[in-house]
Coordinates of N, CA and C in Angstrom, one line a residue:
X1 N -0.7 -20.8 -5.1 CA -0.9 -19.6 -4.3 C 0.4 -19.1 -3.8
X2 N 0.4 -18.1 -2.7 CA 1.6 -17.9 -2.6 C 1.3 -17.6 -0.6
X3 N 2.5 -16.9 0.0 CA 2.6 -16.9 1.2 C 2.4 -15.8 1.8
X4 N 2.2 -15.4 3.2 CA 1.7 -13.8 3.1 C 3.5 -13.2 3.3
X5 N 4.3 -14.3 3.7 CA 5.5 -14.0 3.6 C 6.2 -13.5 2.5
X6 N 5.4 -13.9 1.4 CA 6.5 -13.5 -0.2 C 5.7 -12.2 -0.5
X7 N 4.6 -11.6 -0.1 CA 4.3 -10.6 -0.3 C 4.4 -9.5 0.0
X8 N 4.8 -8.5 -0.4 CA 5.1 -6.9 -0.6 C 3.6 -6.0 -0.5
X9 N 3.6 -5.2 0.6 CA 2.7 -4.5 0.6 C 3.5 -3.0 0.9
X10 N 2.4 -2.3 0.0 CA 3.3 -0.6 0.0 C 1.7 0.0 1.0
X11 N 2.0 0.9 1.7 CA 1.2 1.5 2.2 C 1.6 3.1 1.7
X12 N 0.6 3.7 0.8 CA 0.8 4.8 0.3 C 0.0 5.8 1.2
X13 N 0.6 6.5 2.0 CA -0.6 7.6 2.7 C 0.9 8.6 3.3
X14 N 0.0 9.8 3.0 CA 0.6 10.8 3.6 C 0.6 11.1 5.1
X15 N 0.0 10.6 6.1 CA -0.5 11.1 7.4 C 0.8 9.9 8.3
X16 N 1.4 10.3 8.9 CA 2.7 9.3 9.6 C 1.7 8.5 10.4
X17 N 0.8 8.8 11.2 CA -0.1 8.3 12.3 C -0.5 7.0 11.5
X18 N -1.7 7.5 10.3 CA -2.5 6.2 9.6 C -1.3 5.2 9.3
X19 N 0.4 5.8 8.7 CA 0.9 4.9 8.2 C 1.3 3.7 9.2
X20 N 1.4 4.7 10.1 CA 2.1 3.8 11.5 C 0.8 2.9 11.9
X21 N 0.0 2.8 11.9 CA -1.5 2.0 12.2 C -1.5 0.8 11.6
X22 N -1.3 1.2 10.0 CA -1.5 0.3 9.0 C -0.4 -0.7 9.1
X23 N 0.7 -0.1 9.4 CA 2.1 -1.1 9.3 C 2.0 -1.9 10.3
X24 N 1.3 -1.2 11.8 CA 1.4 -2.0 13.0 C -0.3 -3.5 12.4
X25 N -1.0 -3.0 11.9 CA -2.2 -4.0 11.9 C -1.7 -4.9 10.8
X26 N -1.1 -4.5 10.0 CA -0.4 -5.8 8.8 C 0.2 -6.5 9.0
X27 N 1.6 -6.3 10.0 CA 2.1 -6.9 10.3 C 1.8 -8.0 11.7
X28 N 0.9 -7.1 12.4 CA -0.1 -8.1 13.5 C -0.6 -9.4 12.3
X29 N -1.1 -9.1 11.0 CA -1.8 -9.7 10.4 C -1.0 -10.9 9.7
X30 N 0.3 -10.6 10.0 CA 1.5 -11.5 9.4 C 1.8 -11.4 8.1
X31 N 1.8 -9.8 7.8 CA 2.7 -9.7 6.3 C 4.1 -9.0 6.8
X32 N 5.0 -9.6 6.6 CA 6.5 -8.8 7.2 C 7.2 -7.9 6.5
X33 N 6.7 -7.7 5.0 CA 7.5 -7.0 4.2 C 6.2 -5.9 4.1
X34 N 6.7 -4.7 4.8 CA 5.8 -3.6 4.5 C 6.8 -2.4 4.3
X35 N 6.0 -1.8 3.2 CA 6.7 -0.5 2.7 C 6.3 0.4 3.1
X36 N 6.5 1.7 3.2 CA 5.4 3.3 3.7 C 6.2 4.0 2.5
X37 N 5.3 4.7 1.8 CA 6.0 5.9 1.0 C 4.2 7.5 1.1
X38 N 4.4 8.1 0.5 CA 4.4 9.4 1.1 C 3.3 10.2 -0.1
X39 N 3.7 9.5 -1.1 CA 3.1 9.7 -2.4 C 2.6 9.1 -3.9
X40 N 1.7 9.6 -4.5 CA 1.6 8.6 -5.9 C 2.9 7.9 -6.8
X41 N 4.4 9.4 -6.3 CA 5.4 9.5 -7.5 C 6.3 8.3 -6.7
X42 N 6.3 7.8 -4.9 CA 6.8 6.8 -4.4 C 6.2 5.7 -4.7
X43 N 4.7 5.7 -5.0 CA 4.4 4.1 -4.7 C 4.8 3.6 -6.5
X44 N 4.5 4.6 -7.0 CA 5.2 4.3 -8.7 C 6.4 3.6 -8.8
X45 N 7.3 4.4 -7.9 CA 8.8 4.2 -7.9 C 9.0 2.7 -7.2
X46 N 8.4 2.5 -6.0 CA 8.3 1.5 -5.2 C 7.9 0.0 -6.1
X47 N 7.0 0.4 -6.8 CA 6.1 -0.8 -7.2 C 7.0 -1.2 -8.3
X48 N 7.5 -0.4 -9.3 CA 8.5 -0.3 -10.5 C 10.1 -1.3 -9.2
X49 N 10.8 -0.8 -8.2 CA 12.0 -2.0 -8.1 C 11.3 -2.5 -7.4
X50 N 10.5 -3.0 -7.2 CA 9.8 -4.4 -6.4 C 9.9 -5.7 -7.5
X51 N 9.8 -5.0 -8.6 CA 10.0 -5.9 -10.0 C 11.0 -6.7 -9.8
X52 N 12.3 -6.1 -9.6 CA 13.9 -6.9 -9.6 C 13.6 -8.3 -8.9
X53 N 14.4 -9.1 -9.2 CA 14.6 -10.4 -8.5 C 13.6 -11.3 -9.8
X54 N 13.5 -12.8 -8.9 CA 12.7 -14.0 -9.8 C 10.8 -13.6 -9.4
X55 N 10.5 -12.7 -8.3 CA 9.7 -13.8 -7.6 C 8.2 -13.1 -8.6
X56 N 7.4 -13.7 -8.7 CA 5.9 -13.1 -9.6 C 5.1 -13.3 -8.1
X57 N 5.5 -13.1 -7.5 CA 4.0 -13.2 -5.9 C 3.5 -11.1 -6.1
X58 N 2.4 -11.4 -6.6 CA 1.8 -9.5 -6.4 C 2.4 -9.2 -5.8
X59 N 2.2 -7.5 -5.4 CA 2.0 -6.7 -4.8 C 0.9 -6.2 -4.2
X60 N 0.6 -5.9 -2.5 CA -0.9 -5.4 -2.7 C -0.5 -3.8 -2.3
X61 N -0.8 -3.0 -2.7 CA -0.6 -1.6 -2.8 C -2.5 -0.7 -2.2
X62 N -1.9 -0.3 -1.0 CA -3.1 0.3 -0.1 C -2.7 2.2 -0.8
X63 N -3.9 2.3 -1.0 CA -3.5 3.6 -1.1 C -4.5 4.3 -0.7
X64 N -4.1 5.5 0.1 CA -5.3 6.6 0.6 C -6.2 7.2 0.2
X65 N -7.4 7.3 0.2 CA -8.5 8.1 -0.6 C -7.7 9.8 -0.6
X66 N -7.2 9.7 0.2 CA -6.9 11.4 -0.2 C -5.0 11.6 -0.4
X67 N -4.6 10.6 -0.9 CA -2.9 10.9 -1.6 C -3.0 11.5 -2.2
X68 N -2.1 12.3 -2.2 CA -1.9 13.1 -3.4 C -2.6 14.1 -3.4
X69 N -3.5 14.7 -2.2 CA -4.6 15.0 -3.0 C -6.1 14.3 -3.4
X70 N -5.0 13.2 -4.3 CA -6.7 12.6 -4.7 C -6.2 11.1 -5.0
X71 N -6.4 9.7 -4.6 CA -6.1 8.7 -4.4 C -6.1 7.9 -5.5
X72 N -7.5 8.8 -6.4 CA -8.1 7.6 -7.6 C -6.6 7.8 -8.6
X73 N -6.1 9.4 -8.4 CA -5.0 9.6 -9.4 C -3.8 8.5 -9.8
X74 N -3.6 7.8 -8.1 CA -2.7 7.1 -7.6 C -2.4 6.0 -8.5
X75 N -4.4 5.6 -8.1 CA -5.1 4.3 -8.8 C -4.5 4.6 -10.2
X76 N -4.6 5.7 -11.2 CA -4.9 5.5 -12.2 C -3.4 5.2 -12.9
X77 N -2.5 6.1 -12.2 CA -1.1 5.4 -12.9 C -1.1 4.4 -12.8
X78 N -0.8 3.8 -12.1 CA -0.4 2.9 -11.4 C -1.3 1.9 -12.6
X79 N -2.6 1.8 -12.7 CA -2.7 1.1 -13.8 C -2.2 1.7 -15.6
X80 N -2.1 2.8 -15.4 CA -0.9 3.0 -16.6 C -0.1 2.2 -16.8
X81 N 1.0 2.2 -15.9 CA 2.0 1.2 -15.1 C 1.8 -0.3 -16.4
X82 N 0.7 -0.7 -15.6 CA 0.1 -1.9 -16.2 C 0.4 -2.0 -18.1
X83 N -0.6 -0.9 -18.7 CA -0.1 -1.2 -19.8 C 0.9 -0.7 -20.2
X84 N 1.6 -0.2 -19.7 CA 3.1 0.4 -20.5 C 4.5 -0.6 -20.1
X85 N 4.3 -1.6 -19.3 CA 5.7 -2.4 -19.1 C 4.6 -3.9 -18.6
X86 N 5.7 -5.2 -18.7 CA 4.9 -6.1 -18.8 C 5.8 -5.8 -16.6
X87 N 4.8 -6.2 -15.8 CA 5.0 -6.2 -15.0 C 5.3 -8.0 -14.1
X88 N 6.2 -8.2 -13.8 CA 6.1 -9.5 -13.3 C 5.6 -9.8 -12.0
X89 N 5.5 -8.8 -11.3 CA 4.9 -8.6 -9.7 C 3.7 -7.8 -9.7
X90 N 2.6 -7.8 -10.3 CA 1.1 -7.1 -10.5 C 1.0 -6.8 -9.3
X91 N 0.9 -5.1 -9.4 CA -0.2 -4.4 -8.2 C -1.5 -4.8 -8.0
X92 N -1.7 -5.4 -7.0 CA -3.1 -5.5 -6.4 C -3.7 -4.0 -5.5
X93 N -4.3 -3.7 -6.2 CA -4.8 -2.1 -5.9 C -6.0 -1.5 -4.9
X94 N -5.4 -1.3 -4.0 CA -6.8 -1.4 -2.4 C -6.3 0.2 -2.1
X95 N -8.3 0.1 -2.4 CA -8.3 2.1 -2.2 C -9.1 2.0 -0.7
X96 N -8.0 2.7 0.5 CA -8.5 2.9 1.7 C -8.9 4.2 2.3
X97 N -9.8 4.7 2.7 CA -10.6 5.5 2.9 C -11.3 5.5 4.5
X98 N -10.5 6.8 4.9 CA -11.5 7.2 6.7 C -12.8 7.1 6.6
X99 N -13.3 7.3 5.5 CA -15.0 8.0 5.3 C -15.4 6.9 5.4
X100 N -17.1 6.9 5.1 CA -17.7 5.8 5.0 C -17.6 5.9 3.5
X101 N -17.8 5.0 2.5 CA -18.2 4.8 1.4 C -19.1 3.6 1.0
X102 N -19.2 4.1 -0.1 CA -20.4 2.4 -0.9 C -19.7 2.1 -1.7
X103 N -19.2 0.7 -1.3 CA -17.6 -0.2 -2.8 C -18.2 0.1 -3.7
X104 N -19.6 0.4 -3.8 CA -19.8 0.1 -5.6 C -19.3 1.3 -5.9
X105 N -19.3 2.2 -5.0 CA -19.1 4.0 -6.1 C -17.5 3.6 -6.2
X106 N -16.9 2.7 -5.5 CA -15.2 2.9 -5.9 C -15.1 2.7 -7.7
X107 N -14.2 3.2 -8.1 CA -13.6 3.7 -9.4 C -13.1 2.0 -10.1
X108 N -13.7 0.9 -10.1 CA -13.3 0.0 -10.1 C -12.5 -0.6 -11.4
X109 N -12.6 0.5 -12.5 CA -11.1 0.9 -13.2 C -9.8 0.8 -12.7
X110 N -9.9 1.2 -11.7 CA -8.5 2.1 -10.9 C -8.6 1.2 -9.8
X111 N -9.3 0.4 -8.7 CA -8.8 -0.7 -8.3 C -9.2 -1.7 -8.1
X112 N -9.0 -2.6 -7.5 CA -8.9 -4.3 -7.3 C -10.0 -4.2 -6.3
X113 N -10.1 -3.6 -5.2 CA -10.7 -3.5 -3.6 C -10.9 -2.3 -3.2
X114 N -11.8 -2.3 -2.2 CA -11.6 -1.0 -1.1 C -12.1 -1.5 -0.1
X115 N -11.3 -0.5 1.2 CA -11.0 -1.2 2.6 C -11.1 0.2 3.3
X116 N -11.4 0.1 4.5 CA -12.0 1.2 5.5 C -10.7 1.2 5.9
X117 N -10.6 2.6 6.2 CA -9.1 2.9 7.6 C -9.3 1.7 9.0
X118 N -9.6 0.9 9.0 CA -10.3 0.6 10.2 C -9.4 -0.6 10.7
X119 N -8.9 -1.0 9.6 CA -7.8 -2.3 9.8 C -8.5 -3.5 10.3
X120 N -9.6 -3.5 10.6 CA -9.9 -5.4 10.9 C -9.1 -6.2 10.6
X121 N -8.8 -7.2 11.1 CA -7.8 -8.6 10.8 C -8.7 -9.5 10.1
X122 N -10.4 -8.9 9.9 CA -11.1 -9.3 9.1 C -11.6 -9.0 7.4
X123 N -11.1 -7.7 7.9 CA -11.2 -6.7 6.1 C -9.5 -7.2 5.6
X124 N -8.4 -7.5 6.4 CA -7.2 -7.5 5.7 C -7.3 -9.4 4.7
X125 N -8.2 -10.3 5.9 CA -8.3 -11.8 5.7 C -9.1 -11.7 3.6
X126 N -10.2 -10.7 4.0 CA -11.2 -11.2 3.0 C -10.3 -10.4 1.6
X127 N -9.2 -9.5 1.9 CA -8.4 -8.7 1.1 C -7.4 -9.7 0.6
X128 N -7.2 -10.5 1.3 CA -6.1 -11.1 0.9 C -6.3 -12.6 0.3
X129 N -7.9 -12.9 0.9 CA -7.9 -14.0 -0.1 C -8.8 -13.5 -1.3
X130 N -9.2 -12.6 -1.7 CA -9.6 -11.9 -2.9 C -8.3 -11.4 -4.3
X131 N -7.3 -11.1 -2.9 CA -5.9 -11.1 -3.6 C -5.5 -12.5 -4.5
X132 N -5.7 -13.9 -3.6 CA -5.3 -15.1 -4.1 C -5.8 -15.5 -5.1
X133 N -7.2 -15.4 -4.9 CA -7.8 -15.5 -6.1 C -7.9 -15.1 -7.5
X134 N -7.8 -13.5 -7.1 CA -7.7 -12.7 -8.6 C -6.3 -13.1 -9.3
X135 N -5.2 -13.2 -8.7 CA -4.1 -13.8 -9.0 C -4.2 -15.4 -9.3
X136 N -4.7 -16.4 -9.3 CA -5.1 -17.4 -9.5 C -5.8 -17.4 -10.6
X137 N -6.7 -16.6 -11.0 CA -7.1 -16.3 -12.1 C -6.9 -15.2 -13.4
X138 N -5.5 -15.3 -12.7 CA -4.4 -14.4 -13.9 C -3.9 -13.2 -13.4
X139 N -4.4 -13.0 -12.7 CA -4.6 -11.3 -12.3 C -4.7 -10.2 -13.5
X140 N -3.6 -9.1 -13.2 CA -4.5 -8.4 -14.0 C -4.7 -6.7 -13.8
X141 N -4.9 -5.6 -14.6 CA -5.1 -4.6 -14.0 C -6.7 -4.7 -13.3
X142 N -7.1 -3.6 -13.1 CA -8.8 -3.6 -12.1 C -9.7 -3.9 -12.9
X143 N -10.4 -4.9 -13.2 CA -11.6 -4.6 -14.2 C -11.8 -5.7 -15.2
X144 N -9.6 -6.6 -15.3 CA -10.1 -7.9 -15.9 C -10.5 -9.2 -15.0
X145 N -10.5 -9.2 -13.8 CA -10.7 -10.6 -13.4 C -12.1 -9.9 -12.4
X146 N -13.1 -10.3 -12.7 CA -14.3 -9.4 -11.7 C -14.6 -10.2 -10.3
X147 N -13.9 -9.3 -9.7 CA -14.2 -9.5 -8.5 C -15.2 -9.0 -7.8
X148 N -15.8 -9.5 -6.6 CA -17.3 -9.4 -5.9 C -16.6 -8.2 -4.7
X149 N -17.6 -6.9 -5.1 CA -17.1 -6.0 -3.9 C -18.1 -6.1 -2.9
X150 N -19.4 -7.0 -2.8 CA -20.3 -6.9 -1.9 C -19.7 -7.3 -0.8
X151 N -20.4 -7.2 0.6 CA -20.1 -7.8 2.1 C -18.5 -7.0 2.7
X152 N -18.2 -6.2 1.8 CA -17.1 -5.4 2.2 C -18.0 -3.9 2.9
X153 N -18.5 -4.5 4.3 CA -19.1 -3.4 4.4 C -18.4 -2.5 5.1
X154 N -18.4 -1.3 5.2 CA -17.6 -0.4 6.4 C -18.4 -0.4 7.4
X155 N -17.7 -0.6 8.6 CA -18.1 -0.8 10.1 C -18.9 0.5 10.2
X156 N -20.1 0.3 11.2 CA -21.0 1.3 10.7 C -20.2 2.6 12.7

């Protein structure tokens, strides 16, 4: 496994408020390396020199249902990304969303998870050992190691 300390999380959202929420509830959560970028073409950029160095611990990459415009886009490079360079730090791909949604409608091509704007220390716990896991079992873009989206419910 690895540590919440060797992990890299990028928070992709355009709104300064959500980013500042997210950064303050992650790091309550004890991940210390947090990124903010602004858009699809940063968290590309981001995820791409996160590669440098030895370490193979993921990335988990939160991105907003509404980046860009449109989040799944985000999702979709980003697993481009995947087949076009052998990546040594794999995006773990968590689509976060103000709305309510149903995980099963998430695009689960395009990502790993999806997580409510809501930040629980509870939705980040079950994110992160789903992270361990899928990584444990090779990881992967979205769709090869099948992960269980039930009991991810959004707080009603």
């Amino acid at each position: 496994g690895f540590k919440k300390s060797g992990v890299d999380v990028i928070i992709a959202d355009e709104e300064d408020i959500c980013r500042e929420a997210a950064v303050f509830a992650l790091k309550r959560f004890g991940f210390s390396r947090v990124h903010e970028v602004f858009s699809t073409y940063e968290a590309l950029q981001k995820v791409t020199s996160l590669q440098d160095g030895d370490s193979c611990v993921p990335i988990i990459v939160l991105i907003d249902s509404l980046l860009s415009g449109n989040g799944l886009m985000c999702g979709r490079q980003l697993c481009d990304l995947y087949r076009q360079t052998e990546l040594m730090r794999e995006p773990f791909l968590v689509y976060a969303s103000s709305r309510r949604f149903n995980p099963q409608s998430i695009d689960q091509t395009c990502f790993h998870f999806a997580v409510s704007k809501t930040f629980e220390s509870s939705k980040f716990e079950h994110c992160y050992g789903l992270c361990q896991y899928w990584w444990r079992q090779g990881g992967g873009q979205p769709g090869k190691v099948y992960l269980q989206m039930d009991g991810i419910q959004i707080s009603r």
